[in-house]
Short mmCIF file of C-alpha atoms (C1' of nucleotides) in Angstrom, two decimals:
data_model
loop_
_atom_site.label_atom_id
_atom_site.label_comp_id
_atom_site.label_asym_id
_atom_site.label_seq_id
_atom_site.Cartn_x
_atom_site.Cartn_y
_atom_site.Cartn_z
CA MET A 966 40.61 -31.40 -20.66
CA ARG A 967 42.07 -31.33 -24.15
CA ALA A 968 45.40 -29.79 -25.13
CA LYS A 969 45.14 -26.02 -25.27
CA LEU A 970 46.04 -24.21 -28.46
CA LEU A 971 46.75 -20.50 -28.57
CA PRO A 972 43.49 -19.11 -29.93
CA SER A 973 43.92 -16.98 -33.01
CA ALA A 974 42.10 -13.79 -33.92
CA ASP A 975 40.40 -15.74 -36.67
CA PRO A 976 36.81 -15.97 -35.37
CA VAL A 977 36.87 -12.30 -34.45
CA ILE A 978 38.21 -11.18 -37.80
CA ARG A 979 35.73 -13.35 -39.66
CA ARG A 980 32.81 -12.04 -37.67
CA PHE A 981 33.71 -8.37 -37.74
CA SER A 982 34.54 -8.34 -41.42
CA ALA A 983 31.17 -9.96 -42.06
CA LEU A 984 29.53 -7.08 -40.18
CA ALA A 985 31.35 -4.21 -41.88
CA PRO A 986 34.08 -3.83 -44.52
CA LEU A 987 37.45 -3.60 -42.79
CA THR A 988 40.72 -2.14 -44.03
CA ASP A 989 44.03 -3.97 -43.79
CA ASP A 990 45.00 -1.68 -40.93
CA ALA A 991 41.88 -2.81 -39.09
CA PHE A 992 42.78 -6.47 -39.60
CA GLU A 993 46.23 -5.74 -38.25
CA ALA A 994 44.81 -3.87 -35.24
CA LEU A 995 42.58 -6.82 -34.42
CA ARG A 996 45.42 -9.30 -34.73
CA ARG A 997 47.57 -7.12 -32.50
CA THR A 998 45.01 -6.79 -29.70
CA ALA A 999 44.26 -10.52 -29.88
CA ARG A 1000 47.78 -11.15 -28.67
CA ALA A 1001 46.95 -9.45 -25.37
CA GLN A 1002 44.68 -12.33 -24.49
CA ARG A 1003 43.66 -13.38 -21.00
CA VAL A 1004 42.04 -16.61 -19.90
CA VAL A 1005 39.05 -16.75 -17.57
CA ALA A 1006 37.96 -19.98 -15.90
CA ALA A 1007 34.44 -21.36 -16.39
CA ARG A 1008 31.93 -20.01 -13.87
CA ARG A 1009 33.93 -16.83 -13.25
CA GLU A 1010 31.87 -13.65 -13.28
CA ILE A 1011 33.02 -11.05 -15.83
CA TYR A 1012 30.59 -8.23 -15.01
CA ALA A 1013 28.39 -8.11 -11.91
CA ASP A 1014 24.73 -7.04 -12.10
CA GLY A 1015 24.51 -3.35 -11.23
CA GLY A 1016 28.27 -2.95 -11.06
CA ARG A 1017 30.29 -0.64 -13.23
CA ILE A 1018 31.48 -2.05 -16.52
CA ALA A 1019 35.23 -1.68 -16.23
CA GLU A 1020 36.17 -2.38 -19.80
CA PRO A 1021 34.64 -3.80 -22.96
CA LEU A 1022 36.07 -7.13 -24.10
CA ILE A 1023 36.15 -9.35 -27.16
CA ILE A 1024 35.63 -13.11 -26.92
CA LEU A 1025 38.32 -15.03 -28.77
CA ALA A 1026 37.16 -18.47 -27.66
CA GLY A 1027 34.52 -20.01 -25.41
CA TRP A 1028 30.97 -19.13 -24.42
CA ALA A 1029 29.68 -16.69 -21.79
CA TYR A 1030 26.14 -16.00 -20.69
CA ARG A 1031 24.22 -13.00 -19.39
CA SER A 1032 21.72 -13.74 -16.67
CA HIS A 1033 19.37 -12.23 -14.15
CA ILE A 1034 18.45 -13.84 -10.83
CA LEU A 1035 15.16 -13.13 -9.06
CA ALA A 1036 14.93 -12.70 -5.29
CA ASP A 1037 13.69 -16.26 -4.75
CA GLY A 1038 16.42 -17.81 -6.88
CA ARG A 1039 14.66 -18.18 -10.21
CA ARG A 1040 17.17 -17.58 -12.97
CA GLN A 1041 16.67 -16.21 -16.46
CA ILE A 1042 19.46 -16.45 -18.98
CA LEU A 1043 19.15 -13.42 -21.22
CA SER A 1044 21.66 -14.27 -23.91
CA PHE A 1045 24.86 -16.06 -24.74
CA ALA A 1046 28.07 -14.46 -25.93
CA LEU A 1047 29.93 -16.53 -28.52
CA PRO A 1048 33.38 -16.41 -30.12
CA GLY A 1049 33.88 -13.11 -31.92
CA ASP A 1050 31.26 -11.38 -29.79
CA LEU A 1051 31.73 -8.11 -28.01
CA ILE A 1052 30.73 -7.71 -24.36
CA GLY A 1053 30.43 -4.63 -22.20
CA PHE A 1054 30.43 -2.21 -25.14
CA HIS A 1055 28.35 0.95 -24.69
CA HIS A 1056 27.77 4.31 -26.30
CA HIS A 1057 27.44 6.24 -23.05
CA ALA A 1058 29.58 7.08 -20.03
CA ASN A 1059 29.72 5.09 -16.77
CA PRO A 1060 27.65 2.18 -17.99
CA ALA A 1061 26.24 -0.08 -15.28
CA ALA A 1062 25.76 -3.74 -16.09
CA ALA A 1063 22.05 -4.54 -16.41
CA SER A 1064 22.81 -8.15 -15.60
CA SER A 1065 25.69 -10.44 -14.74
CA VAL A 1066 27.95 -11.83 -17.41
CA ILE A 1067 29.49 -15.16 -16.49
CA ALA A 1068 31.90 -17.51 -18.23
CA LEU A 1069 30.03 -20.65 -19.26
CA THR A 1070 33.13 -22.44 -20.53
CA GLU A 1071 36.72 -21.46 -20.10
CA LEU A 1072 37.02 -18.17 -21.93
CA VAL A 1073 39.77 -16.43 -23.87
CA LEU A 1074 39.29 -12.66 -23.95
CA CYS A 1075 41.14 -9.68 -25.33
CA PRO A 1076 40.71 -5.92 -25.00
CA LEU A 1077 39.45 -3.62 -27.76
CA PRO A 1078 42.01 -2.39 -30.29
CA ASP A 1079 43.60 1.01 -29.60
CA SER A 1080 42.06 2.46 -32.70
CA LEU A 1081 38.56 1.77 -33.96
CA ALA A 1082 39.37 3.20 -37.39
CA GLY A 1083 39.17 1.28 -40.64
CA GLY A 1084 35.61 0.04 -40.13
CA ILE A 1085 36.00 -1.42 -36.65
CA ALA A 1086 33.77 1.20 -35.05
CA GLU A 1087 31.06 0.41 -37.59
CA ALA A 1088 31.47 -3.32 -37.02
CA PHE A 1089 31.08 -2.74 -33.28
CA ALA A 1090 27.93 -0.69 -33.81
CA VAL A 1091 26.47 -3.40 -36.03
CA SER A 1092 27.46 -6.07 -33.50
CA ASN A 1093 25.64 -4.14 -30.81
CA ALA A 1094 22.57 -3.71 -33.00
CA LEU A 1095 22.58 -7.45 -33.72
CA ASP A 1096 22.59 -8.16 -30.00
CA GLY A 1097 19.56 -5.92 -29.69
CA VAL A 1098 17.77 -7.80 -32.45
CA HIS A 1099 18.52 -11.10 -30.76
CA HIS A 1100 17.04 -9.79 -27.54
CA LEU A 1101 13.86 -8.81 -29.37
CA ARG A 1102 13.64 -12.23 -30.98
CA HIS A 1103 14.09 -13.82 -27.59
CA ILE A 1104 11.10 -11.84 -26.34
CA THR A 1105 8.94 -13.26 -29.11
CA ARG A 1106 10.32 -16.73 -28.47
CA LEU A 1107 9.40 -16.60 -24.80
CA GLY A 1108 6.10 -14.85 -25.20
CA ARG A 1109 4.53 -16.65 -28.10
CA MET A 1110 6.23 -19.95 -28.91
CA SER A 1111 5.67 -23.52 -27.70
CA ALA A 1112 8.47 -25.47 -26.03
CA GLN A 1113 9.51 -27.23 -29.21
CA GLU A 1114 9.37 -24.02 -31.24
CA ARG A 1115 11.49 -22.22 -28.65
CA ILE A 1116 14.17 -24.87 -28.78
CA ALA A 1117 14.22 -25.11 -32.58
CA ASP A 1118 14.25 -21.35 -33.02
CA TRP A 1119 17.02 -20.90 -30.47
CA LEU A 1120 19.14 -23.64 -32.01
CA LEU A 1121 18.81 -22.12 -35.47
CA GLU A 1122 19.69 -18.67 -34.19
CA THR A 1123 22.70 -19.99 -32.31
CA ARG A 1124 23.83 -21.83 -35.42
CA ASP A 1125 23.56 -18.66 -37.51
CA ARG A 1126 25.59 -16.75 -34.97
CA LEU A 1127 28.30 -19.39 -34.90
CA LEU A 1128 28.38 -19.45 -38.70
CA LEU A 1129 29.34 -15.78 -38.66
CA SER A 1130 32.60 -16.54 -36.89
CA GLY A 1131 33.16 -19.87 -38.62
CA SER A 1132 32.61 -21.89 -35.47
CA THR A 1133 30.44 -24.62 -36.96
CA LEU A 1134 31.34 -27.95 -38.55
CA GLY A 1135 28.90 -28.70 -41.32
CA ASN A 1136 25.49 -29.24 -39.76
CA SER A 1137 26.87 -29.64 -36.27
CA PHE A 1138 28.20 -27.18 -33.76
CA PRO A 1139 29.36 -27.11 -30.14
CA LEU A 1140 26.61 -26.65 -27.58
CA PRO A 1141 28.27 -26.47 -24.16
CA VAL A 1142 25.04 -26.01 -22.23
CA THR A 1143 23.29 -28.39 -19.86
CA GLN A 1144 19.55 -28.95 -20.19
CA GLU A 1145 19.22 -26.88 -17.04
CA PHE A 1146 20.83 -23.91 -18.83
CA MET A 1147 18.63 -24.42 -21.83
CA ALA A 1148 15.60 -24.43 -19.55
CA ASP A 1149 16.62 -21.18 -17.86
CA THR A 1150 17.21 -19.65 -21.27
CA LEU A 1151 13.91 -20.71 -22.78
CA GLY A 1152 11.59 -20.21 -19.83
CA LEU A 1153 11.03 -23.93 -19.25
CA THR A 1154 12.04 -26.56 -16.69
CA SER A 1155 14.90 -28.94 -17.35
CA VAL A 1156 12.50 -31.88 -17.18
CA HIS A 1157 10.41 -30.47 -19.96
CA VAL A 1158 13.46 -29.56 -22.04
CA ASN A 1159 14.58 -33.15 -21.69
CA ARG A 1160 11.29 -34.56 -22.90
CA THR A 1161 11.06 -32.08 -25.77
CA LEU A 1162 14.61 -32.83 -26.93
CA GLN A 1163 13.81 -36.53 -26.83
CA SER A 1164 10.79 -36.06 -29.01
CA MET A 1165 12.88 -33.99 -31.45
CA ARG A 1166 15.43 -36.79 -31.58
CA ARG A 1167 12.72 -39.33 -32.23
CA GLU A 1168 11.51 -37.18 -35.11
CA GLY A 1169 15.04 -37.23 -36.52
CA LEU A 1170 15.43 -33.47 -36.27
CA ILE A 1171 18.52 -33.40 -34.07
CA SER A 1172 21.27 -35.50 -32.53
CA LEU A 1173 22.90 -34.46 -29.32
CA ARG A 1174 25.88 -35.86 -27.50
CA SER A 1175 28.87 -34.71 -25.47
CA GLY A 1176 28.50 -31.03 -26.06
CA MET A 1177 27.91 -31.21 -29.82
CA ILE A 1178 24.61 -30.97 -31.62
CA ILE A 1179 23.68 -31.94 -35.16
CA LEU A 1180 20.75 -30.35 -36.95
CA HIS A 1181 19.94 -33.00 -39.51
CA ASP A 1182 18.03 -30.71 -41.80
CA PRO A 1183 18.30 -27.05 -40.83
CA GLU A 1184 16.23 -25.91 -43.81
CA ARG A 1185 13.34 -28.19 -42.93
CA LEU A 1186 13.55 -27.13 -39.31
CA ALA A 1187 13.63 -23.47 -40.32
CA SER A 1188 10.66 -23.68 -42.65
CA ALA A 1189 8.67 -25.64 -40.05
CA ILE A 1190 8.77 -22.70 -37.65
CA ASP A 1191 9.11 -19.98 -40.28
CA TYR A 1192 12.55 -19.05 -38.99
CA ARG A 1193 14.37 -16.27 -40.76
CA PRO A 1194 17.86 -14.99 -39.99
CA ALA A 1195 18.33 -11.76 -38.07
CA ARG A 1196 19.16 -8.69 -40.11
CA VAL A 1197 20.11 -5.18 -38.98
CA MET A 1198 20.83 -3.45 -42.26
CA VAL A 1199 18.77 -3.06 -45.39
CA ALA A 1200 20.16 -5.20 -48.20
CA MET B 91 -12.72 13.07 -28.77
CA ARG B 92 -11.50 15.80 -26.45
CA ALA B 93 -10.27 19.22 -27.54
CA LYS B 94 -6.74 19.04 -28.86
CA LEU B 95 -4.03 21.18 -27.32
CA LEU B 96 -0.78 21.91 -29.06
CA PRO B 97 1.62 19.52 -27.29
CA SER B 98 4.64 21.23 -25.79
CA ALA B 99 8.21 19.98 -25.69
CA ASP B 100 7.79 19.56 -21.95
CA PRO B 101 7.76 15.75 -21.59
CA VAL B 102 10.74 15.48 -23.92
CA ILE B 103 12.76 18.11 -22.10
CA ARG B 104 11.95 16.59 -18.74
CA ARG B 105 12.94 13.14 -19.83
CA PHE B 106 16.12 14.02 -21.64
CA SER B 107 17.37 16.32 -18.92
CA ALA B 108 16.78 13.49 -16.45
CA LEU B 109 18.97 11.25 -18.59
CA ALA B 110 21.89 13.65 -19.06
CA PRO B 111 22.72 17.24 -18.04
CA LEU B 112 21.66 19.58 -20.84
CA THR B 113 22.86 23.09 -21.66
CA ASP B 114 20.50 25.99 -22.31
CA ASP B 115 21.32 25.70 -26.00
CA ALA B 116 20.20 22.09 -25.89
CA PHE B 117 16.87 23.07 -24.28
CA GLU B 118 16.41 25.65 -26.99
CA ALA B 119 17.25 23.13 -29.73
CA LEU B 120 14.66 20.71 -28.35
CA ARG B 121 12.00 23.40 -28.12
CA ARG B 122 12.76 24.44 -31.68
CA THR B 123 12.48 20.96 -33.17
CA ALA B 124 9.30 20.31 -31.21
CA ARG B 125 7.62 23.00 -33.25
CA ALA B 126 8.06 20.89 -36.39
CA GLN B 127 5.53 18.43 -35.07
CA ARG B 128 3.47 16.05 -37.14
CA VAL B 129 0.41 14.07 -36.10
CA VAL B 130 -0.04 10.38 -36.85
CA ALA B 131 -3.40 8.65 -36.50
CA ALA B 132 -3.82 5.65 -34.19
CA ARG B 133 -3.07 2.32 -35.91
CA ARG B 134 -0.78 3.93 -38.48
CA GLU B 135 2.48 2.12 -39.03
CA ILE B 136 5.60 4.25 -38.42
CA TYR B 137 8.31 1.74 -39.38
CA ALA B 138 7.66 -1.55 -41.17
CA ASP B 139 9.38 -4.78 -40.10
CA GLY B 140 12.43 -5.30 -42.28
CA GLY B 141 12.05 -1.94 -43.99
CA ARG B 142 14.59 0.82 -43.91
CA ILE B 143 14.32 3.26 -41.04
CA ALA B 144 13.84 6.54 -42.82
CA GLU B 145 14.39 8.88 -39.93
CA PRO B 146 14.57 8.78 -36.14
CA LEU B 147 11.71 10.51 -34.35
CA ILE B 148 10.82 11.83 -30.91
CA ILE B 149 7.41 11.21 -29.36
CA LEU B 150 5.85 14.40 -28.03
CA ALA B 151 2.54 12.84 -27.07
CA GLY B 152 0.77 9.48 -27.29
CA TRP B 153 1.87 5.85 -27.18
CA ALA B 154 3.32 3.63 -29.88
CA TYR B 155 4.20 -0.05 -29.78
CA ARG B 156 6.78 -2.28 -31.38
CA SER B 157 5.55 -5.71 -32.39
CA HIS B 158 6.41 -8.86 -34.23
CA ILE B 159 3.89 -11.12 -35.96
CA LEU B 160 4.48 -14.84 -36.51
CA ALA B 161 3.50 -16.61 -39.70
CA ASP B 162 0.29 -18.01 -38.20
CA GLY B 163 -0.83 -14.66 -36.81
CA ARG B 164 0.41 -14.89 -33.24
CA ARG B 165 1.52 -11.44 -32.15
CA GLN B 166 4.18 -10.41 -29.64
CA ILE B 167 4.38 -6.83 -28.50
CA LEU B 168 8.03 -6.13 -27.80
CA SER B 169 7.80 -2.75 -26.14
CA PHE B 170 5.88 0.47 -25.91
CA ALA B 171 7.21 3.92 -26.79
CA LEU B 172 5.95 6.65 -24.48
CA PRO B 173 6.02 10.47 -24.49
CA GLY B 174 9.60 11.70 -24.55
CA ASP B 175 10.86 8.45 -26.07
CA LEU B 176 13.08 8.18 -29.09
CA ILE B 177 12.26 5.75 -31.89
CA GLY B 178 14.32 4.62 -34.85
CA PHE B 179 17.61 5.89 -33.43
CA HIS B 180 20.71 3.85 -34.34
CA HIS B 181 24.46 4.04 -34.20
CA HIS B 182 25.07 2.40 -37.57
CA ALA B 183 24.31 3.10 -41.24
CA ASN B 184 21.25 1.85 -43.15
CA PRO B 185 19.44 0.43 -40.15
CA ALA B 186 16.64 -2.01 -40.92
CA ALA B 187 13.69 -2.15 -38.55
CA ALA B 188 13.77 -5.40 -36.57
CA SER B 189 10.03 -5.10 -36.01
CA SER B 190 7.10 -2.86 -36.84
CA VAL B 191 6.42 0.30 -34.89
CA ILE B 192 2.75 1.27 -34.85
CA ALA B 193 0.84 4.15 -33.32
CA LEU B 194 -1.28 2.83 -30.46
CA THR B 195 -3.01 6.15 -29.82
CA GLU B 196 -2.94 9.25 -31.91
CA LEU B 197 0.68 10.34 -31.89
CA VAL B 198 2.49 13.66 -32.04
CA LEU B 199 6.03 13.31 -33.37
CA CYS B 200 8.93 15.59 -34.16
CA PRO B 201 12.31 15.11 -35.84
CA LEU B 202 15.64 15.14 -34.04
CA PRO B 203 17.25 18.53 -33.40
CA ASP B 204 19.78 19.74 -35.98
CA SER B 205 22.55 19.64 -33.45
CA LEU B 206 23.04 16.98 -30.81
CA ALA B 207 25.47 19.18 -28.88
CA GLY B 208 25.00 20.32 -25.31
CA GLY B 209 24.31 16.87 -23.89
CA ILE B 210 21.61 15.75 -26.30
CA ALA B 211 23.80 13.08 -27.89
CA GLU B 212 24.54 11.68 -24.46
CA ALA B 213 20.86 11.75 -23.50
CA PHE B 214 20.06 9.86 -26.70
CA ALA B 215 22.70 7.24 -25.96
CA VAL B 216 21.34 6.81 -22.43
CA SER B 217 17.79 6.63 -23.77
CA ASN B 218 18.86 3.86 -26.14
CA ALA B 219 20.64 2.00 -23.37
CA LEU B 220 17.51 2.26 -21.21
CA ASP B 221 15.47 0.71 -23.99
CA GLY B 222 17.94 -2.14 -24.04
CA VAL B 223 17.60 -2.65 -20.31
CA HIS B 224 13.83 -2.70 -20.61
CA HIS B 225 14.09 -5.38 -23.27
CA LEU B 226 16.24 -7.51 -20.98
CA ARG B 227 13.77 -7.06 -18.15
CA HIS B 228 10.98 -8.09 -20.45
CA ILE B 229 12.86 -11.31 -21.20
CA THR B 230 13.01 -12.14 -17.50
CA ARG B 231 9.36 -11.20 -17.12
CA LEU B 232 8.26 -13.56 -19.86
CA GLY B 233 10.63 -16.36 -19.02
CA ARG B 234 10.36 -16.61 -15.29
CA MET B 235 7.35 -14.76 -13.86
CA SER B 236 3.75 -15.81 -13.18
CA ALA B 237 0.85 -13.99 -14.80
CA GLN B 238 0.24 -11.74 -11.80
CA GLU B 239 3.94 -10.98 -11.43
CA ARG B 240 4.23 -10.11 -15.11
CA ILE B 241 1.37 -7.67 -14.88
CA ALA B 242 2.57 -6.05 -11.66
CA ASP B 243 6.14 -5.78 -12.87
CA TRP B 244 5.10 -4.33 -16.20
CA LEU B 245 2.78 -1.79 -14.57
CA LEU B 246 5.52 -0.65 -12.22
CA GLU B 247 8.01 -0.31 -15.05
CA THR B 248 5.55 1.61 -17.19
CA ARG B 249 4.85 3.89 -14.27
CA ASP B 250 8.56 4.59 -13.76
CA ARG B 251 8.97 5.39 -17.42
CA LEU B 252 6.04 7.80 -17.38
CA LEU B 253 7.40 9.44 -14.24
CA LEU B 254 10.54 10.35 -16.16
CA SER B 255 8.58 12.57 -18.53
CA GLY B 256 6.12 13.75 -15.91
CA SER B 257 3.17 11.94 -17.48
CA THR B 258 1.66 10.54 -14.27
CA LEU B 259 -0.93 11.96 -11.90
CA GLY B 260 -0.10 10.86 -8.38
CA ASN B 261 -0.57 7.13 -8.19
CA SER B 262 -2.49 6.94 -11.42
CA PHE B 263 -1.47 7.13 -15.03
CA PRO B 264 -2.96 6.69 -18.50
CA LEU B 265 -3.00 3.13 -19.80
CA PRO B 266 -4.41 3.22 -23.31
CA VAL B 267 -4.13 -0.53 -23.88
CA THR B 268 -6.87 -3.13 -24.21
CA GLN B 269 -6.55 -6.40 -22.32
CA GLU B 270 -5.79 -7.99 -25.67
CA PHE B 271 -2.72 -5.74 -26.03
CA MET B 272 -1.64 -6.49 -22.50
CA ALA B 273 -1.95 -10.19 -23.27
CA ASP B 274 0.18 -9.92 -26.41
CA THR B 275 2.74 -7.95 -24.44
CA LEU B 276 2.94 -10.33 -21.51
CA GLY B 277 2.74 -13.66 -23.31
CA LEU B 278 -0.77 -14.45 -22.02
CA THR B 279 -4.31 -14.64 -23.42
CA SER B 280 -6.75 -11.80 -22.95
CA VAL B 281 -9.05 -14.10 -20.98
CA HIS B 282 -6.32 -14.83 -18.49
CA VAL B 283 -5.29 -11.18 -18.27
CA ASN B 284 -8.90 -10.36 -17.47
CA ARG B 285 -9.11 -12.88 -14.66
CA THR B 286 -5.76 -11.86 -13.23
CA LEU B 287 -6.65 -8.16 -13.27
CA GLN B 288 -9.90 -8.97 -11.51
CA SER B 289 -8.08 -10.80 -8.78
CA MET B 290 -5.68 -7.87 -8.39
CA ARG B 291 -8.64 -5.53 -8.07
CA ARG B 292 -10.21 -7.77 -5.46
CA GLU B 293 -6.96 -7.63 -3.51
CA GLY B 294 -7.12 -3.84 -3.64
CA LEU B 295 -3.87 -3.53 -5.57
CA ILE B 296 -5.20 -1.62 -8.56
CA SER B 297 -8.18 0.20 -9.98
CA LEU B 298 -8.75 0.38 -13.68
CA ARG B 299 -11.25 2.31 -15.72
CA SER B 300 -11.53 4.19 -19.00
CA GLY B 301 -7.88 4.13 -19.91
CA MET B 302 -6.54 5.18 -16.50
CA ILE B 303 -5.03 2.93 -13.89
CA ILE B 304 -4.42 3.54 -10.20
CA LEU B 305 -1.76 1.64 -8.29
CA HIS B 306 -3.05 1.94 -4.75
CA ASP B 307 0.24 1.17 -3.10
CA PRO B 308 3.15 1.08 -5.54
CA GLU B 309 5.69 0.44 -2.78
CA ARG B 310 3.84 -2.59 -1.48
CA LEU B 311 3.39 -3.89 -4.99
CA ALA B 312 7.09 -3.34 -5.72
CA SER B 313 8.32 -5.08 -2.60
CA ALA B 314 5.92 -7.98 -3.18
CA ILE B 315 7.65 -8.85 -6.43
CA ASP B 316 11.06 -7.41 -5.53
CA TYR B 317 10.78 -4.83 -8.25
CA ARG B 318 13.64 -2.41 -8.64
CA PRO B 319 13.87 0.47 -11.09
CA ALA B 320 16.01 0.15 -14.22
CA ARG B 321 19.41 1.78 -14.12
CA VAL B 322 21.98 2.23 -16.87
CA MET B 323 24.66 4.28 -15.15
CA VAL B 324 26.54 3.72 -11.95
CA ALA B 325 25.40 6.10 -9.25
"C1'" DC C 270 34.99 -47.84 -6.45
"C1'" DG C 271 32.25 -44.18 -4.82
"C1'" DG C 272 30.53 -39.52 -5.42
"C1'" DC C 273 28.73 -36.07 -8.25
"C1'" DC C 274 26.65 -33.86 -12.00
"C1'" DG C 275 23.59 -34.21 -15.49
"C1'" DT C 276 20.09 -36.96 -17.83
"C1'" DT C 277 16.09 -39.74 -17.85
"C1'" DT C 278 11.64 -41.60 -16.32
"C1'" DG C 279 7.12 -41.77 -13.79
"C1'" DA C 280 3.13 -39.94 -11.50
"C1'" DT C 281 0.41 -36.06 -10.32
"C1'" DG C 282 -1.07 -31.26 -10.19
"C1'" DG C 283 -2.04 -26.74 -11.68
"C1'" DA C 284 -1.53 -22.38 -14.21
"C1'" DA C 285 -2.91 -20.81 -18.23
"C1'" DC C 286 -5.29 -21.89 -22.79
"C1'" DT C 287 -9.41 -22.73 -25.82
"C1'" DC C 288 -13.91 -22.24 -27.23
"C1'" DA C 289 -18.04 -20.00 -26.87
"C1'" DA C 290 -21.46 -17.12 -25.10
"C1'" DT C 291 -23.02 -12.98 -22.76
"C1'" DC C 292 -22.65 -8.40 -21.14
"C1'" DT C 293 -21.49 -3.45 -21.38
"C1'" DA C 294 -20.22 0.98 -23.10
"C1'" DC C 295 -20.26 3.88 -26.65
"C1'" DG C 296 -20.73 5.92 -31.11
"C1'" DT C 297 -23.76 6.31 -35.25
"C1'" DG C 298 -27.53 6.88 -38.17
"C1'" DG C 299 -32.39 7.17 -38.63
"C1'" DC D 766 -33.94 9.87 -28.66
"C1'" DC D 767 -33.75 5.32 -29.55
"C1'" DA D 768 -32.45 1.08 -32.38
"C1'" DC D 769 -28.41 -0.86 -33.89
"C1'" DG D 770 -23.54 -2.20 -34.57
"C1'" DT D 771 -19.19 -2.91 -32.76
"C1'" DA D 772 -15.16 -3.31 -29.75
"C1'" DG D 773 -13.89 -4.68 -25.52
"C1'" DA D 774 -14.73 -6.84 -20.98
"C1'" DT D 775 -16.56 -10.67 -18.55
"C1'" DT D 776 -18.06 -15.38 -17.43
"C1'" DG D 777 -18.28 -20.55 -17.75
"C1'" DA D 778 -16.78 -25.22 -18.83
"C1'" DG D 779 -13.48 -28.23 -20.40
"C1'" DT D 780 -8.69 -29.09 -21.83
"C1'" DT D 781 -3.58 -29.05 -22.34
"C1'" DC D 782 0.81 -27.94 -21.79
"C1'" DC D 783 4.15 -27.63 -18.83
"C1'" DA D 784 5.50 -27.61 -13.77
"C1'" DT D 785 6.42 -30.21 -9.62
"C1'" DC D 786 8.10 -33.83 -6.89
"C1'" DA D 787 10.73 -37.79 -6.53
"C1'" DA D 788 13.50 -41.42 -7.81
"C1'" DA D 789 16.67 -44.00 -10.77
"C1'" DC D 790 20.22 -44.05 -14.11
"C1'" DG D 791 24.68 -43.05 -16.55
"C1'" DG D 792 29.17 -41.26 -17.27
"C1'" DC D 793 33.21 -39.17 -15.62
"C1'" DC D 794 36.81 -38.05 -12.36
"C1'" DG D 795 39.47 -38.38 -8.29
#
DNA sequence: CGGCCGTTTGATGGAACTCAATCTACGTGG
DNA sequence: CCACGTAGATTGAGTTCCATCAAACGGCCG
């Protein structure tokens, strides 16, 4: 376990201001709420499937995942929540969680700012819409792509999302998921994920070790599967 | 082609008042806007992928579908929009369509009411949240269910959605989709959908002819795959 | 140093795909 | 009223991804 720094509001501010123009007051409001941070251990459940969503939260650091478990134990991971992401945010009263949200890594969370003025409300709406778009893309991924395409497409999407909050390092980024998690995300088995990753390494597309991944040529990878970034607003 | 009746606001009113309590004014507003109906021919595109969403619409009658096409022609159908459903509704400015929406059957549409007071705004928010839940369920369906489970689960969900607007007839309901469409929805090929449907017929689970389907024992079917209805609010 | 979690490898099986042909229902024009 | 065209459903044979089962391997931590 490495030394723990106090996470700043940086990823959040970067992401939200990329989603909507924010005023200085909005920046200040985000910085203020980020001070009210709480830490959640890995594997802790944040929202339970079917339970009431107590309170929306912002992720300052760490990854969470949303999942659904079938009666016989099969698990589907629906999405990941990354630094700067919003979870449990809804436009209607008494929202029930449609799935569990669980901390994948240790998580640093903070509540929503008191005021959503200055563009924050718009950023939240866009963030929500982006989540929706990612869900739709995941449907296409699962329904109509091969194992290698699913992995490549998901890696590129994850990279784009991390770029938004400045959480990448050149062509590499943290990937704190086991092959088992990847399998449950992409509708495969961990054995097949393993073999597919190996073949992608052999082809020189990726390198993967100790929780970090390198995409050696994201553009080539993207054009190979005709990947294009998600968009929720007309240019 | 059968004689065409003027579609009433009935399915819409039923559905929305099931989603949120509506005032008499709200009923009246819905009835009023339903008179401004327009007809769209089957196969006509309503929103184009990536294009700007001109205007949200309500479906008075008919089915539409949302789909995404890959570069090599593979198609994934993301969802269907049924009578009483809302399409193109967003909480942020300048929304871009994340996918095409196309009329599956002939469609009767109307615009949103002038005022969203009296519970309509809340019903819209709940309707949107329900769509989101259905997308998540579709992810699980595609990622972790067998062909027969996918079909059964999707039929049960479609039935529940039609029940909301009163568009079923006992245990049967209209199903204006070819096996090709079902395949592109469920991540299968039409050949395999055909064989799976046949086996379900042989087992006495369903009957299917001329655009209508009968689920002979929805409860048995539901318990066989541990199906449970979608919910977006705590009881 | 042992236990555990995650990765890797091998052998085998099966659910679903592909390709291709036939069948059926239905609408259309002669 | 019937020949014809077409879209969709059905059937058959062969194939391929990906799943399953099982075991071995590697790194990390207590």
